[in-house]
CSV table of C-alpha atoms in Angstrom, one decimal:
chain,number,residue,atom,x,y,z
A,183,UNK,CA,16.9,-12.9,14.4
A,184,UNK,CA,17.4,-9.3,15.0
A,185,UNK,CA,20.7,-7.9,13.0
A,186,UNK,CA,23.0,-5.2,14.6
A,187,UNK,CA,25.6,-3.6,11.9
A,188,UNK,CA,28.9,-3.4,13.6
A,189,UNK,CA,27.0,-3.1,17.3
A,190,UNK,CA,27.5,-5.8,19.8
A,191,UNK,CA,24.3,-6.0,21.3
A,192,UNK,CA,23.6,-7.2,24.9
A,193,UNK,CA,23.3,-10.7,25.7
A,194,UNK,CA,24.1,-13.8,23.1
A,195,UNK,CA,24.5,-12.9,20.0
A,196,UNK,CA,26.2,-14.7,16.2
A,197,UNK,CA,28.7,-12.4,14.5
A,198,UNK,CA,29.4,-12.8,10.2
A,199,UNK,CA,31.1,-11.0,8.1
A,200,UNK,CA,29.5,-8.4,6.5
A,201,UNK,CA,30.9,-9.1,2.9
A,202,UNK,CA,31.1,-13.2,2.0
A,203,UNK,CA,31.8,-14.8,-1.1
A,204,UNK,CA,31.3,-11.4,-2.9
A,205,UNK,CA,27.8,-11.1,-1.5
A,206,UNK,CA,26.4,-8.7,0.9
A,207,UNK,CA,24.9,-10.4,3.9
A,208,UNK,CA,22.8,-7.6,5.0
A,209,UNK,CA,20.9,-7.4,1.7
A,210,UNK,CA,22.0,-10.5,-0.1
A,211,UNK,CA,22.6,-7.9,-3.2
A,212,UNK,CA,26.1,-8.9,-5.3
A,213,UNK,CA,29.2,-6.8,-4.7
A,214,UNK,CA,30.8,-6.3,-7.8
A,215,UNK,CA,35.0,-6.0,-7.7
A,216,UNK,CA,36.8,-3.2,-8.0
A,217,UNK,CA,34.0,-1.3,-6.0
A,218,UNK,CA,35.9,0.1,-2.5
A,219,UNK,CA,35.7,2.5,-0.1
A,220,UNK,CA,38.1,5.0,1.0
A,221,UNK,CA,39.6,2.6,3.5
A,222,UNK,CA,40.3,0.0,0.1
A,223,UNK,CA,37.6,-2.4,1.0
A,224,UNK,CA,35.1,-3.9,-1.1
A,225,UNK,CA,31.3,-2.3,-0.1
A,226,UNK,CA,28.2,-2.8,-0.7
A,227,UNK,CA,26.6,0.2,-2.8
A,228,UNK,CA,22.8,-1.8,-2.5
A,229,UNK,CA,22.2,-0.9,0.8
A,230,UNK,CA,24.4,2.7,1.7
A,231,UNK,CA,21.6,4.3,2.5
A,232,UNK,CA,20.9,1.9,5.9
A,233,UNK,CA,24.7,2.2,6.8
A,234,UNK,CA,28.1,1.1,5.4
A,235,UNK,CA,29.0,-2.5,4.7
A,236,UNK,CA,32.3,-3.4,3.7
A,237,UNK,CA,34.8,-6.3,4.3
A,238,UNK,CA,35.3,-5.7,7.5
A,239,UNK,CA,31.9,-5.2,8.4
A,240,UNK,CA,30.7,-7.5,11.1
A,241,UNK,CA,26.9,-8.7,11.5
A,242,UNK,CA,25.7,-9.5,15.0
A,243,UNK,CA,22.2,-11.5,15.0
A,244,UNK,CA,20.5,-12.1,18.1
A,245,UNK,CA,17.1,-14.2,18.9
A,246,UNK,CA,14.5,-11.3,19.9
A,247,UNK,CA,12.6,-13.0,22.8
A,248,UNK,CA,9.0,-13.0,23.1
A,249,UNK,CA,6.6,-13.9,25.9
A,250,UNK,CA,3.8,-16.6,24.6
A,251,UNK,CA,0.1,-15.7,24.8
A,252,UNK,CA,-3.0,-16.7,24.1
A,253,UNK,CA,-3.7,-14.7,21.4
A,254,UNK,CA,-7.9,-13.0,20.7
A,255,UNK,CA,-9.2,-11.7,18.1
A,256,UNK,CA,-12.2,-9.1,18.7
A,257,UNK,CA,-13.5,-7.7,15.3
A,258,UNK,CA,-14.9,-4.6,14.8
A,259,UNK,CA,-17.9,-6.1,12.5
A,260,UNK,CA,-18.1,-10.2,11.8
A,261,UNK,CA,-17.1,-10.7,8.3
A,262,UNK,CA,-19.1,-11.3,4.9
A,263,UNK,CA,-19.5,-14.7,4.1
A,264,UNK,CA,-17.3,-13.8,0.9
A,265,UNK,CA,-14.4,-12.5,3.2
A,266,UNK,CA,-14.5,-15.7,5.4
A,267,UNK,CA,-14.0,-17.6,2.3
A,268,UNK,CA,-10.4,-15.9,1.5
A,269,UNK,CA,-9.8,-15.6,5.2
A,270,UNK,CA,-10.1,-19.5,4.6
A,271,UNK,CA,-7.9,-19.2,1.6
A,272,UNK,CA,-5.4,-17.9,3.3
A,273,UNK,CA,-5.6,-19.9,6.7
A,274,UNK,CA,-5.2,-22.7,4.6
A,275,UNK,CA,-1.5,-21.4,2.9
A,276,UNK,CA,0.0,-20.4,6.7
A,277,UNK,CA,1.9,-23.4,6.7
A,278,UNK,CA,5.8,-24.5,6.0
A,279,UNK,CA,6.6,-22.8,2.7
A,280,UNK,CA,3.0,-21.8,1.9
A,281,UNK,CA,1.9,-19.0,-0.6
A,282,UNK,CA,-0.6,-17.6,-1.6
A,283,UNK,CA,-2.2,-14.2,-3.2
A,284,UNK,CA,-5.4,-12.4,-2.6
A,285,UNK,CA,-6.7,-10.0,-5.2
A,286,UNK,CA,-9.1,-7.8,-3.3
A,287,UNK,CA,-10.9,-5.4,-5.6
A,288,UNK,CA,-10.7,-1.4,-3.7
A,289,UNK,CA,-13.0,-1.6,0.1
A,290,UNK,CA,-13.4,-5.7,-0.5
A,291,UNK,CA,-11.6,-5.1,3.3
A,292,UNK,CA,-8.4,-7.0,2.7
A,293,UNK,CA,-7.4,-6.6,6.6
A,294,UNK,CA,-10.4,-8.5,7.7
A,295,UNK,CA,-9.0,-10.9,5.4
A,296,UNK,CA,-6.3,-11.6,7.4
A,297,UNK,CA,-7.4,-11.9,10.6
A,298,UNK,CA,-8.5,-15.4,11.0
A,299,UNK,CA,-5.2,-16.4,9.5
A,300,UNK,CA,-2.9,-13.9,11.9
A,301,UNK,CA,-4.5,-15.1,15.1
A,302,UNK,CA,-3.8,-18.8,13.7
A,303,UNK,CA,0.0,-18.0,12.9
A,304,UNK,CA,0.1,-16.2,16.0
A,305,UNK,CA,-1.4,-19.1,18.4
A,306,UNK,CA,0.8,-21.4,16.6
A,307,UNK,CA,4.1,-19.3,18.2
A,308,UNK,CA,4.1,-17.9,14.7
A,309,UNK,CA,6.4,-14.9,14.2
A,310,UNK,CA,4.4,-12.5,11.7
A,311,UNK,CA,5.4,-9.4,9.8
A,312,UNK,CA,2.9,-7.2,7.7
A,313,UNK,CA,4.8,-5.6,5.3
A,314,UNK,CA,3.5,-2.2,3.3
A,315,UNK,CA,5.8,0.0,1.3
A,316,UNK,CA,4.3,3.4,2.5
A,317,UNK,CA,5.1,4.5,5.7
A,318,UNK,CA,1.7,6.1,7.1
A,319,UNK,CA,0.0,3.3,5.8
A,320,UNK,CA,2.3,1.2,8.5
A,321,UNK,CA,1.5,3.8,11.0
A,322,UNK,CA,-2.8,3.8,10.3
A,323,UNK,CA,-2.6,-0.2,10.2
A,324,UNK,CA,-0.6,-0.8,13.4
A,325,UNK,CA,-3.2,1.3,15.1
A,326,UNK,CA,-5.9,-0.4,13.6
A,327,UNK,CA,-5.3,-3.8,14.9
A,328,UNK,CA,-4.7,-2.8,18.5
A,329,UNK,CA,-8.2,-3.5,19.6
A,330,UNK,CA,-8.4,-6.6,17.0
A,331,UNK,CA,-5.9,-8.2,18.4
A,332,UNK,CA,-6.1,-6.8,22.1
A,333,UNK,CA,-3.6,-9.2,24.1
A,334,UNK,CA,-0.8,-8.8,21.2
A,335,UNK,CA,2.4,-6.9,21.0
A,336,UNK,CA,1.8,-5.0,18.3
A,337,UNK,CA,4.5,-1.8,17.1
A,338,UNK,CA,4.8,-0.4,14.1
A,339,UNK,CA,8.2,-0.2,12.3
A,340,UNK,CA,9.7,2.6,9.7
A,341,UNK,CA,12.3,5.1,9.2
A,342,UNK,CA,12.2,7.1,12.7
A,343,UNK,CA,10.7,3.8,14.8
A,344,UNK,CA,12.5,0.9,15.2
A,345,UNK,CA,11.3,-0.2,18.6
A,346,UNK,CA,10.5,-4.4,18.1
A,347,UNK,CA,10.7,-5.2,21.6
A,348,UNK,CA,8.3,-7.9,22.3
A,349,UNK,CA,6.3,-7.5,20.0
A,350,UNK,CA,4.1,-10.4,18.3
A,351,UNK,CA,3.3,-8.9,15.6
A,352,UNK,CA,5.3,-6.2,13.3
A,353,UNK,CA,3.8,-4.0,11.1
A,354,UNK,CA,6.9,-2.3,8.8
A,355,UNK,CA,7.5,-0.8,5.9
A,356,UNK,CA,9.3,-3.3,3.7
A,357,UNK,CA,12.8,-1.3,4.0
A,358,UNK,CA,12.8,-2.2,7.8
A,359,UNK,CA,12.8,-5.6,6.8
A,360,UNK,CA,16.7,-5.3,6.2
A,361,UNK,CA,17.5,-5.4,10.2
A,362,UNK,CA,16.4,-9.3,10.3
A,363,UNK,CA,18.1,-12.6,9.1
A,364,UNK,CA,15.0,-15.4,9.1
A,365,UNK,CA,13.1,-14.1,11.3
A,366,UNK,CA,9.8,-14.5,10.7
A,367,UNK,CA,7.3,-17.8,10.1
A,368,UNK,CA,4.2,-15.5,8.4
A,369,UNK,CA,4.8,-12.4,6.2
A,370,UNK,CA,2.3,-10.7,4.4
A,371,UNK,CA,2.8,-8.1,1.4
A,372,UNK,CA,0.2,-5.8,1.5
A,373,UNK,CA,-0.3,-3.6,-1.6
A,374,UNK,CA,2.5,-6.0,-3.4
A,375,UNK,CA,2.2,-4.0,-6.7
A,376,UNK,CA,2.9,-0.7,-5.3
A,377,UNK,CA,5.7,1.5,-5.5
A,378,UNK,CA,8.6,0.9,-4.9
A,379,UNK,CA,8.6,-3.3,-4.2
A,380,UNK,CA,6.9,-4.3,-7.2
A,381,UNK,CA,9.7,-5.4,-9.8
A,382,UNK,CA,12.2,-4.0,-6.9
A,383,UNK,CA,14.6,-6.7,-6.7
A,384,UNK,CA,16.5,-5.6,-3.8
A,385,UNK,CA,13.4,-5.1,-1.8
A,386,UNK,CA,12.4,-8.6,-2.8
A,387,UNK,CA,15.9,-9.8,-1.8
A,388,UNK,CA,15.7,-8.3,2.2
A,389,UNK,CA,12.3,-9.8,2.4
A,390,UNK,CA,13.5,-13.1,1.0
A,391,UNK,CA,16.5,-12.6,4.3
A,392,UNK,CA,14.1,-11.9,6.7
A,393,UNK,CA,12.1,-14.6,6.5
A,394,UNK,CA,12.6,-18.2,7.7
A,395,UNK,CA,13.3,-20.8,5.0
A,396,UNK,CA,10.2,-22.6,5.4
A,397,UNK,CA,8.1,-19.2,6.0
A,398,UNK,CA,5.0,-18.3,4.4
A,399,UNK,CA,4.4,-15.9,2.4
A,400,UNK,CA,1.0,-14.0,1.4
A,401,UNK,CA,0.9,-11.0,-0.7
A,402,UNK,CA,-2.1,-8.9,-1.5
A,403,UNK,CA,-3.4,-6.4,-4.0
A,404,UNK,CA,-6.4,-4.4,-5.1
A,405,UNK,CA,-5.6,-4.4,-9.0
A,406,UNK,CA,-4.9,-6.9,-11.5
A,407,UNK,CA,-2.1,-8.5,-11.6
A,408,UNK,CA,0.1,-9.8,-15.3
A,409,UNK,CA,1.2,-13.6,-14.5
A,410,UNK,CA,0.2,-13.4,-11.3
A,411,UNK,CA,0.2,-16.9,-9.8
A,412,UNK,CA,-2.4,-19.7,-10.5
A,413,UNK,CA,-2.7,-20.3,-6.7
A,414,UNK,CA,-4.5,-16.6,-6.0
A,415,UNK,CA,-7.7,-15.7,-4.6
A,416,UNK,CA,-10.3,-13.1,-6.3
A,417,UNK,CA,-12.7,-11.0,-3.7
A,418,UNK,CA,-14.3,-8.9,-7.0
A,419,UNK,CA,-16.8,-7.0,-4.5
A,420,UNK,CA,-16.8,-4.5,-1.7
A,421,UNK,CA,-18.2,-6.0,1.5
A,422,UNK,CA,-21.7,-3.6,1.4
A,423,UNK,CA,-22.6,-5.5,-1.5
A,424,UNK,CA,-22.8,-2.4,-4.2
A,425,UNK,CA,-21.0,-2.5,-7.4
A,426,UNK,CA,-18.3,-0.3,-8.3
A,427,UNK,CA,-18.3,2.9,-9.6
A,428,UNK,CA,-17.1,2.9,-13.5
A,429,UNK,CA,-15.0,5.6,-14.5
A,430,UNK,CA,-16.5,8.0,-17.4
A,431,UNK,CA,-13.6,9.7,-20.1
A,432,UNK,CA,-14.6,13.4,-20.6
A,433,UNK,CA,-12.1,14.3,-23.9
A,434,UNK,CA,-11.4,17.8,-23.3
A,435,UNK,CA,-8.9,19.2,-26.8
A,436,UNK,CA,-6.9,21.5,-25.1
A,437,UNK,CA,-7.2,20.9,-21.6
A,438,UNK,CA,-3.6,22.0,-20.1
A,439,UNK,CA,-3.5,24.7,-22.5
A,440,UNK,CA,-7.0,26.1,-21.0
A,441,UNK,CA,-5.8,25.8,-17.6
A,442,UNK,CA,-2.4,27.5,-17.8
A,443,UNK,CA,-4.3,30.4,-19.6
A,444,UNK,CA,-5.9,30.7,-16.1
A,445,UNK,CA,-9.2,29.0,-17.5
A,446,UNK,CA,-11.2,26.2,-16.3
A,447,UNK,CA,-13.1,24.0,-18.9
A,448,UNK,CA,-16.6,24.3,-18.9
A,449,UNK,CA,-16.6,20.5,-18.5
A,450,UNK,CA,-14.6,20.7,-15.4
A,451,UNK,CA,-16.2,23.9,-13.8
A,452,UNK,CA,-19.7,22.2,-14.1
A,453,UNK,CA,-18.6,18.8,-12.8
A,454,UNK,CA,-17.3,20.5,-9.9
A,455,UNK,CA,-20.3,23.0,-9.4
A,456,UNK,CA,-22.3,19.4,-8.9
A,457,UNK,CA,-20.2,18.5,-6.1
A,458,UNK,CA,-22.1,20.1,-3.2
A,459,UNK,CA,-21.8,19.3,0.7
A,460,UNK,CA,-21.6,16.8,2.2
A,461,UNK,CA,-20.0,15.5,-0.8
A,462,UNK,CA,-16.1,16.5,-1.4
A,463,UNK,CA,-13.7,15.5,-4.8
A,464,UNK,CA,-9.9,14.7,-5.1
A,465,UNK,CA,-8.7,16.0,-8.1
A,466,UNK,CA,-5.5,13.5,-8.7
A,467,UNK,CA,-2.9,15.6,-11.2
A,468,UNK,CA,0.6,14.1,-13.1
A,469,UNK,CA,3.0,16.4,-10.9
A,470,UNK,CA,3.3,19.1,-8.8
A,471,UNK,CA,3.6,22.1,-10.7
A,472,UNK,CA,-0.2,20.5,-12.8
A,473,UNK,CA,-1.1,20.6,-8.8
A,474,UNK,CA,-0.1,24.2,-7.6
A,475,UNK,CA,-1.6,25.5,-11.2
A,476,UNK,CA,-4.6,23.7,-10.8
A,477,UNK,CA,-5.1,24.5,-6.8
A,478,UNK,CA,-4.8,28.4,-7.7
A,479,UNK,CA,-6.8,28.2,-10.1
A,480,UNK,CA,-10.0,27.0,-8.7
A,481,UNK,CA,-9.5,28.9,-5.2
A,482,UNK,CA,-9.4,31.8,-7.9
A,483,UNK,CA,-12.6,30.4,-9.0
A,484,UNK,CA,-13.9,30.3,-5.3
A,485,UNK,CA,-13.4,26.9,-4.7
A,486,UNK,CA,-12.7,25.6,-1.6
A,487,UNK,CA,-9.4,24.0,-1.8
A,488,UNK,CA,-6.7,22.7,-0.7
A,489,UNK,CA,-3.0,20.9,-2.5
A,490,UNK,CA,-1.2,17.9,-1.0
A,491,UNK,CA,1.8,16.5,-2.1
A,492,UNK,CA,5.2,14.3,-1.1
A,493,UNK,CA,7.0,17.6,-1.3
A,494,UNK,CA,4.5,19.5,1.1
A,495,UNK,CA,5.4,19.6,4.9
A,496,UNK,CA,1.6,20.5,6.1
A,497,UNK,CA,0.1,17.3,3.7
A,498,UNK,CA,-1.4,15.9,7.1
A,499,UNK,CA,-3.2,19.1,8.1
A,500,UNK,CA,-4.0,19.7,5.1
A,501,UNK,CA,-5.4,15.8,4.2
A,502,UNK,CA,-7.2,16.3,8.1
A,503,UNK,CA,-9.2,19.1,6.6
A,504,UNK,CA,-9.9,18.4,3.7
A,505,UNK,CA,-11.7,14.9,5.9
A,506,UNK,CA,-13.5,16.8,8.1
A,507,UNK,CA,-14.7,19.2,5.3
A,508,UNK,CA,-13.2,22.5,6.1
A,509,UNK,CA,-12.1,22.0,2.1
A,510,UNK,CA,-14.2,20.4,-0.5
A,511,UNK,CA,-11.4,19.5,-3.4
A,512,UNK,CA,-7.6,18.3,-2.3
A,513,UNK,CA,-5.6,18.4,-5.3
A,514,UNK,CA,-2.6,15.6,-4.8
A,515,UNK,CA,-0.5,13.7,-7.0
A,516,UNK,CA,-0.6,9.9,-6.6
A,517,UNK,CA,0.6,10.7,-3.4
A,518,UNK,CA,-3.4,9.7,-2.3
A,519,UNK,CA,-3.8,7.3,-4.9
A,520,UNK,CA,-3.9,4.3,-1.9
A,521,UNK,CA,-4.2,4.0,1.7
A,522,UNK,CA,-7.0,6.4,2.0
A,523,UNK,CA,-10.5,6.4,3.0
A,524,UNK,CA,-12.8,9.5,2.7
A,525,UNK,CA,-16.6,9.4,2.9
A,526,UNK,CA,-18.7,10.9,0.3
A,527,UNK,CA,-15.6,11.2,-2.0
A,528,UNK,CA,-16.0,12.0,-5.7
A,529,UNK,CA,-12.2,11.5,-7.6
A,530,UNK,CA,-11.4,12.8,-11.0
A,531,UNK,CA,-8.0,11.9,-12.9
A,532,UNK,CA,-6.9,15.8,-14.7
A,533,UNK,CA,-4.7,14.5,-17.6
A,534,UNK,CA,-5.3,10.8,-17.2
A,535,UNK,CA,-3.6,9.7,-20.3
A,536,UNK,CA,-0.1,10.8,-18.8
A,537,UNK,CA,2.1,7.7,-18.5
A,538,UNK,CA,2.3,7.9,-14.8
A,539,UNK,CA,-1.6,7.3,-14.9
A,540,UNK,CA,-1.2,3.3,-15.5
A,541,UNK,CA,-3.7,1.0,-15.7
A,542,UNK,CA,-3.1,-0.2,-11.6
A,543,UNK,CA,-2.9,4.0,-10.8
A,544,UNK,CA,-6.1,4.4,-12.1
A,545,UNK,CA,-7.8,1.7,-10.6
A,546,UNK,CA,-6.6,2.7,-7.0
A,547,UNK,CA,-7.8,6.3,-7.7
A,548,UNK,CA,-11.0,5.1,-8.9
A,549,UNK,CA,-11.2,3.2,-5.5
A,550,UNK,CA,-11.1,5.9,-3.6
A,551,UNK,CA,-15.1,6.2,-4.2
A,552,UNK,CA,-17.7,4.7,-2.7
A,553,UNK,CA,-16.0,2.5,-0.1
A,554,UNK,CA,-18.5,4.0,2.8
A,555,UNK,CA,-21.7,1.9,3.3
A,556,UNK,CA,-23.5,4.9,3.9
A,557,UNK,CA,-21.8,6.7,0.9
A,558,UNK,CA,-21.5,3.2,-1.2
A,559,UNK,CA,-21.8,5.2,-4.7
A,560,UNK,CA,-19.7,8.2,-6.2
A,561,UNK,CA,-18.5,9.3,-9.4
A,562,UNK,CA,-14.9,9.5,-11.3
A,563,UNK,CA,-14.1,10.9,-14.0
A,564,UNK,CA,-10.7,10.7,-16.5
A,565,UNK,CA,-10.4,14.3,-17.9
A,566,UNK,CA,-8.4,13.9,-20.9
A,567,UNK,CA,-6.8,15.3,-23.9
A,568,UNK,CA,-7.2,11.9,-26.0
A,569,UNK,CA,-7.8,8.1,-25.0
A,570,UNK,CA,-4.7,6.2,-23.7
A,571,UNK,CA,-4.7,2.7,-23.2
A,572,UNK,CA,-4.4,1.9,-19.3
A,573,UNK,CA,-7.0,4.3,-19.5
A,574,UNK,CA,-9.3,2.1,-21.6
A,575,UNK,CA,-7.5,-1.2,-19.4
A,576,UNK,CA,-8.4,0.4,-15.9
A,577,UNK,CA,-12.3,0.7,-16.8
A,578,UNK,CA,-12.4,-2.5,-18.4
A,579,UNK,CA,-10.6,-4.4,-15.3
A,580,UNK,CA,-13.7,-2.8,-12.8
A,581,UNK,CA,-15.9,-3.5,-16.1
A,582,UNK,CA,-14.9,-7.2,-15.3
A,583,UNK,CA,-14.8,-7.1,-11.6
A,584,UNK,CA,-18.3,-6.3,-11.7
A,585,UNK,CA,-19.2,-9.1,-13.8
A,586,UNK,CA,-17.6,-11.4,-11.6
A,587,UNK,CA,-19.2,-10.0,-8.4
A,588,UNK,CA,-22.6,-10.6,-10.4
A,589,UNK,CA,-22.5,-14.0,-11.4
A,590,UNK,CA,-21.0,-15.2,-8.0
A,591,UNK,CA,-24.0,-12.9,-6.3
A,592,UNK,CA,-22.1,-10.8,-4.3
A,593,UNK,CA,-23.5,-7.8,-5.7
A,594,UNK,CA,-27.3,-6.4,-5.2
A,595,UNK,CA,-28.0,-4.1,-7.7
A,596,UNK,CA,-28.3,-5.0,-11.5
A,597,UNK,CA,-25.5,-4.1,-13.6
């Protein structure tokens, strides 16, 4: 059901309270006592940010109608014979209170993985959500599976598009997921360890809400997960059949002090003299100021360059040049560390022993190579001051991967 805060909408509609038994029933989060408004009421803090809830709050959830079809799916490309067995996988956990969770190494194609069990869920008069937490992810993916899935509704749902209306399918960032009470029979958590719903418990709590009590649920990820669930799936290779690139440490002593006496290392200036057209490097840096230091640097140099970050209004103009090579380096904070596909990309990792480099960050930055099968290869490098150990952990996990993908034969070269 759709949910309307304190807006009556058209048509028939069920009305709670917004505050019951001490718990908020937009977000299911706890209200603690003593906590009131300015009016004296007793609100939730949780969920401000998507309006105000207090005790007086009312709820209003109303059935969204849909109009059935028969529902087609037209890939792009027919799937590996590796990808039809997870697609099988997770066919197989779409039913009442089914789970299940796909580990897809970097360009395994985790979407294709779905498809087989969306059209399913779909055909079955399924409700299904697709849930990622970054918004132009949402936006990219929703586009994408137009043609895939050419007579479904599909819309695409974050902060600045709410329109649902009809559709079949929802593709949302997982804060949208707050405007429905058990609505959906199929969700699926795309990028489940990223930033911000892994170890988010509210965020957990809203999808919990919006689905049915006897939905399934799938989630995916490209790295490794710590106590992930028995029940998961492992895809360890790319679908063209090449291994993946292994990151190589280059131990520079000094390396931030070089750079912010307006000097680039020798062992950076000649890894970046080797990247020549049609090949291009993102140059992944701790923060924002490492990223405006570094940028003027090598344009200093005569680099062609160009800095993206979640702070910078021209990112998308600046990320479309940078893909139609007008730049060859973007320097970006994690802000690129997932969600983006560039041909003949090289990545390196400047500081990589930070702490905000952990062992998953890595792994997704190191995946940003080689996912083309015409450009199936690349390199990556961790420039770094000393050894840290998700450094160490994030080369050993596509150390294993590769292993994996060897003995099951889903790789051709030799490792």
């Amino acid at each position: 059901m759709k949910e309307y805060v304190d807006r009556k909408p058209p048509g028939t509609s069920v009305a709670v309270p917004g505050i019951a038994n001490g718990i908020c029933q937009r977000c299911l989060t706890e209200v603690p006592e003593g906590v009131y408004d300015e009016w004296g009421k007793r609100y939730c803090r949780a969920c401000l940010t998507f309006g105000h809830v207090n005790e007086t709050t009312l709820l209003y959830r109303q059935d969204r109608p849909l109009t059935p079809v028969l529902h087609r799916l037209v890939p792009a490309f027919p799937p590996t014979a590796e990808q039809k067995l997870a697609g099988a996988y997770v066919r197989d956990r779409i039913v009442p209170g089914g789970r299940g969770f796909v580990h897809a190494v970097c360009g395994a194609g985790k979407t294709e993985i779905l498809y087989e069990g969306i059209l399913h869920a779909l055909n079955t008069g399924f409700r299904v959500c697709v849930a990622i937490p970054r918004r132009d992810v949402v936006r990219e993916l929703a586009e994408r599976l137009s043609p895939i899935f050419p007579d479904t509704s599909i819309k695409a749902l974050y902060q600045g598009s709410r329109d649902d209306a009809g559709a079949h399918l929802l593709v949302a960032t997982i804060h949208q997921l707050i405007n429905y009470h058990q609505e959906f029979d199929l969700v699926v958590i795309d990028e489940a360890d990223a930033f911000p719903f892994r170890g988010d418990t509210f965020l957990h709590g809203i999808v919990k809400k919006a689905m049915k009590p006897d939905a399934a649920l799938i989630e995916m990820s490209a790295t490794p997960q710590d106590g992930k669930p028995k029940d998961a799936y492992f895809l360890p290779a790319r679908f063209h059949r090449r291994p993946l690139d292994v990151p190589i440490v280059a131990y520079i002593d000094g390396l931030v002090a070089t750079l912010q006496n307006k000097t680039i290392p020798a062992a950076v200036h000649n890894w970046l003299r080797g990247v020549k057209p049609p090949r291009k490097a993102m140059l992944f840096v701790p923060d924002i100021a490492y990223g405006c230091l570094l940028s003027e640097l090598l344009a200093r140099y005569g680099f062609r360059v160009t800095n993206v970050s979640s702070q910078e209004a021209a990112a998308p103009l600046r990320i479309r040049a940078f893909r139609e090579g007008k730049v060859d380096l973007i320097v970006t904070t994690t802000l690129l560390e997932r969600g983006v596909t560039f041909r003949d990309t090289d990545v390196a990792v400047f500081s990589a022993e930070r702490g905000i480099f952990t062992k998953n960050v890595l792994i997704q930055m190191a995946g940003r190579v080689g996912r083309h099968p015409e450009a199936p290869t690349g390199e990556i490098r961790f420039f770094a001051e000393i050894a840290s150990a998700d450094m160490m952990r994030a080369i050993r996990a596509v150390e294993a991967a590769n292993a994996v993908a060897h003995r099951r034969g889903l790789i051709d070269d030799d490792l």
